[in-house]
CSV table of C-alpha atoms in Angstrom, one decimal:
chain,number,residue,atom,x,y,z
A,1,UNK,CA,201.3,-97.2,58.9
A,2,UNK,CA,204.4,-98.3,57.1
A,3,UNK,CA,206.6,-101.4,57.2
A,4,UNK,CA,209.4,-99.3,58.7
A,5,UNK,CA,207.1,-98.6,61.7
A,6,UNK,CA,206.3,-102.3,62.3
A,7,UNK,CA,209.4,-104.2,61.3
A,8,UNK,CA,211.9,-105.8,63.7
A,9,UNK,CA,215.3,-104.3,63.2
A,10,UNK,CA,216.8,-107.4,64.8
A,11,UNK,CA,218.0,-109.2,61.7
A,12,UNK,CA,219.6,-112.6,62.3
A,13,UNK,CA,221.9,-113.4,59.5
A,14,UNK,CA,223.5,-116.8,59.0
A,15,UNK,CA,225.4,-118.6,56.4
A,16,UNK,CA,224.2,-121.5,54.3
A,17,UNK,CA,226.6,-123.9,56.1
A,18,UNK,CA,225.0,-123.5,59.5
A,19,UNK,CA,223.2,-126.7,60.6
A,20,UNK,CA,219.5,-126.5,61.2
A,21,UNK,CA,220.2,-127.1,64.9
A,22,UNK,CA,222.6,-124.1,65.0
A,23,UNK,CA,220.1,-122.0,63.1
A,24,UNK,CA,217.3,-123.0,65.5
A,25,UNK,CA,219.5,-122.2,68.5
A,26,UNK,CA,220.3,-118.7,67.2
A,27,UNK,CA,216.7,-118.0,66.3
A,28,UNK,CA,215.5,-119.2,69.7
A,29,UNK,CA,218.1,-117.1,71.6
A,30,UNK,CA,217.2,-114.0,69.7
A,31,UNK,CA,213.4,-114.8,69.8
A,32,UNK,CA,213.0,-114.5,66.1
A,33,UNK,CA,211.0,-116.7,63.7
A,34,UNK,CA,213.3,-116.3,60.7
A,35,UNK,CA,216.9,-115.8,59.7
A,36,UNK,CA,218.3,-114.1,56.6
A,37,UNK,CA,220.7,-116.5,54.8
A,38,UNK,CA,223.5,-114.7,53.1
A,39,UNK,CA,225.5,-116.7,50.6
A,40,UNK,CA,228.5,-115.0,49.1
A,41,UNK,CA,228.1,-117.1,46.0
A,42,UNK,CA,224.3,-116.6,45.8
A,43,UNK,CA,222.3,-114.0,43.9
A,44,UNK,CA,220.8,-112.4,47.0
A,45,UNK,CA,219.6,-113.1,50.5
A,46,UNK,CA,217.4,-116.0,51.2
A,47,UNK,CA,215.2,-116.8,54.3
A,48,UNK,CA,215.1,-119.7,56.7
A,49,UNK,CA,212.0,-119.8,58.9
A,50,UNK,CA,210.9,-121.8,61.9
A,51,UNK,CA,208.5,-123.6,59.6
A,52,UNK,CA,211.4,-124.7,57.4
A,53,UNK,CA,213.2,-126.2,60.3
A,54,UNK,CA,210.0,-127.8,61.7
A,55,UNK,CA,209.3,-129.4,58.3
A,56,UNK,CA,212.8,-130.8,58.0
A,57,UNK,CA,212.8,-132.3,61.5
A,58,UNK,CA,209.2,-133.5,61.1
A,59,UNK,CA,210.1,-135.5,58.0
A,60,UNK,CA,213.0,-137.2,59.8
A,61,UNK,CA,215.9,-135.2,58.6
A,62,UNK,CA,218.9,-134.8,61.0
A,63,UNK,CA,219.1,-131.2,62.3
A,64,UNK,CA,222.8,-131.8,63.0
A,65,UNK,CA,223.6,-132.8,59.4
A,66,UNK,CA,221.1,-130.7,57.4
A,67,UNK,CA,222.3,-127.2,56.5
A,68,UNK,CA,220.4,-124.0,56.3
A,69,UNK,CA,221.4,-123.7,52.7
A,70,UNK,CA,219.5,-126.9,51.8
A,71,UNK,CA,216.3,-125.5,53.3
A,72,UNK,CA,216.5,-121.8,52.5
A,73,UNK,CA,213.9,-120.2,50.4
A,74,UNK,CA,215.7,-118.3,47.7
A,75,UNK,CA,212.7,-117.2,45.6
A,76,UNK,CA,212.0,-114.4,48.1
A,77,UNK,CA,209.5,-111.5,48.0
A,78,UNK,CA,211.2,-108.5,49.6
A,79,UNK,CA,209.4,-105.5,51.2
A,80,UNK,CA,210.6,-101.9,51.1
A,81,UNK,CA,210.5,-99.9,54.3
A,82,UNK,CA,208.1,-97.5,52.6
A,83,UNK,CA,205.5,-100.2,51.9
A,84,UNK,CA,202.2,-99.9,53.7
A,85,UNK,CA,201.3,-102.6,56.1
A,86,UNK,CA,198.4,-103.4,53.8
A,87,UNK,CA,200.9,-104.0,50.9
A,88,UNK,CA,203.0,-106.3,53.2
A,89,UNK,CA,199.9,-108.2,54.4
A,90,UNK,CA,198.7,-108.7,50.8
A,91,UNK,CA,202.2,-110.0,49.7
A,92,UNK,CA,202.2,-112.4,52.6
A,93,UNK,CA,198.7,-113.6,52.0
A,94,UNK,CA,199.2,-114.0,48.3
A,95,UNK,CA,202.5,-115.9,48.7
A,96,UNK,CA,201.5,-118.0,51.7
A,97,UNK,CA,204.3,-116.9,54.0
A,98,UNK,CA,204.6,-115.1,57.4
A,99,UNK,CA,207.8,-113.1,57.0
A,100,UNK,CA,209.2,-110.6,54.6
A,101,UNK,CA,212.8,-109.4,54.5
A,102,UNK,CA,212.9,-105.6,54.4
A,103,UNK,CA,215.5,-104.3,52.0
A,104,UNK,CA,216.8,-100.8,51.3
A,105,UNK,CA,219.6,-99.9,48.9
A,106,UNK,CA,222.2,-101.3,51.3
A,107,UNK,CA,220.6,-104.7,51.9
A,108,UNK,CA,218.5,-106.2,54.7
A,109,UNK,CA,217.4,-103.6,57.3
A,110,UNK,CA,214.6,-105.6,59.0
A,111,UNK,CA,212.1,-108.3,58.9
A,112,UNK,CA,208.3,-107.8,59.1
A,113,UNK,CA,206.1,-110.7,60.2
A,114,UNK,CA,202.4,-111.3,60.4
A,115,UNK,CA,202.8,-110.9,64.2
A,116,UNK,CA,204.3,-107.4,63.7
A,117,UNK,CA,201.4,-106.4,61.5
A,118,UNK,CA,198.8,-107.7,64.0
A,119,UNK,CA,200.5,-105.8,66.8
A,120,UNK,CA,200.2,-102.6,64.9
A,121,UNK,CA,196.6,-103.2,63.8
A,122,UNK,CA,195.2,-104.6,67.1
A,123,UNK,CA,195.4,-101.4,69.1
A,124,UNK,CA,193.7,-99.4,66.3
A,125,UNK,CA,190.9,-102.0,66.1
A,126,UNK,CA,190.4,-102.0,69.9
A,127,UNK,CA,190.2,-98.1,69.8
A,128,UNK,CA,187.6,-98.2,67.0
A,129,UNK,CA,185.5,-100.8,68.9
A,130,UNK,CA,185.6,-98.6,72.0
A,131,UNK,CA,184.5,-95.6,70.0
A,132,UNK,CA,181.6,-97.5,68.3
A,133,UNK,CA,180.5,-99.5,71.4
């Protein structure tokens, strides 16, 4: 199975000036765990995850004053829609993260998460267990 088959095409994009509270509200309302941060002055898209927000708040930073840009990961590993789920899982495991921005020639087209991969693999595993058992 390929990344394009598992990825969410709901891509929340925010700017670096959004506060962490604004970002968290948008992520919550769309039920996503990551936002793509687009900075017109930056080199490419970055990512802000629920973990980034949790870390900032957990260390006492003010979510109404802290901006997404200050907590965005810019050294991002991107996936292609044509990657296999195994390739995506390996990149996530190697890099220690749970989300990959999926890019095509025109920019972000989706996000694939560990949860997306598990959803795809779990039915296959259940089917194999039933056949073997």
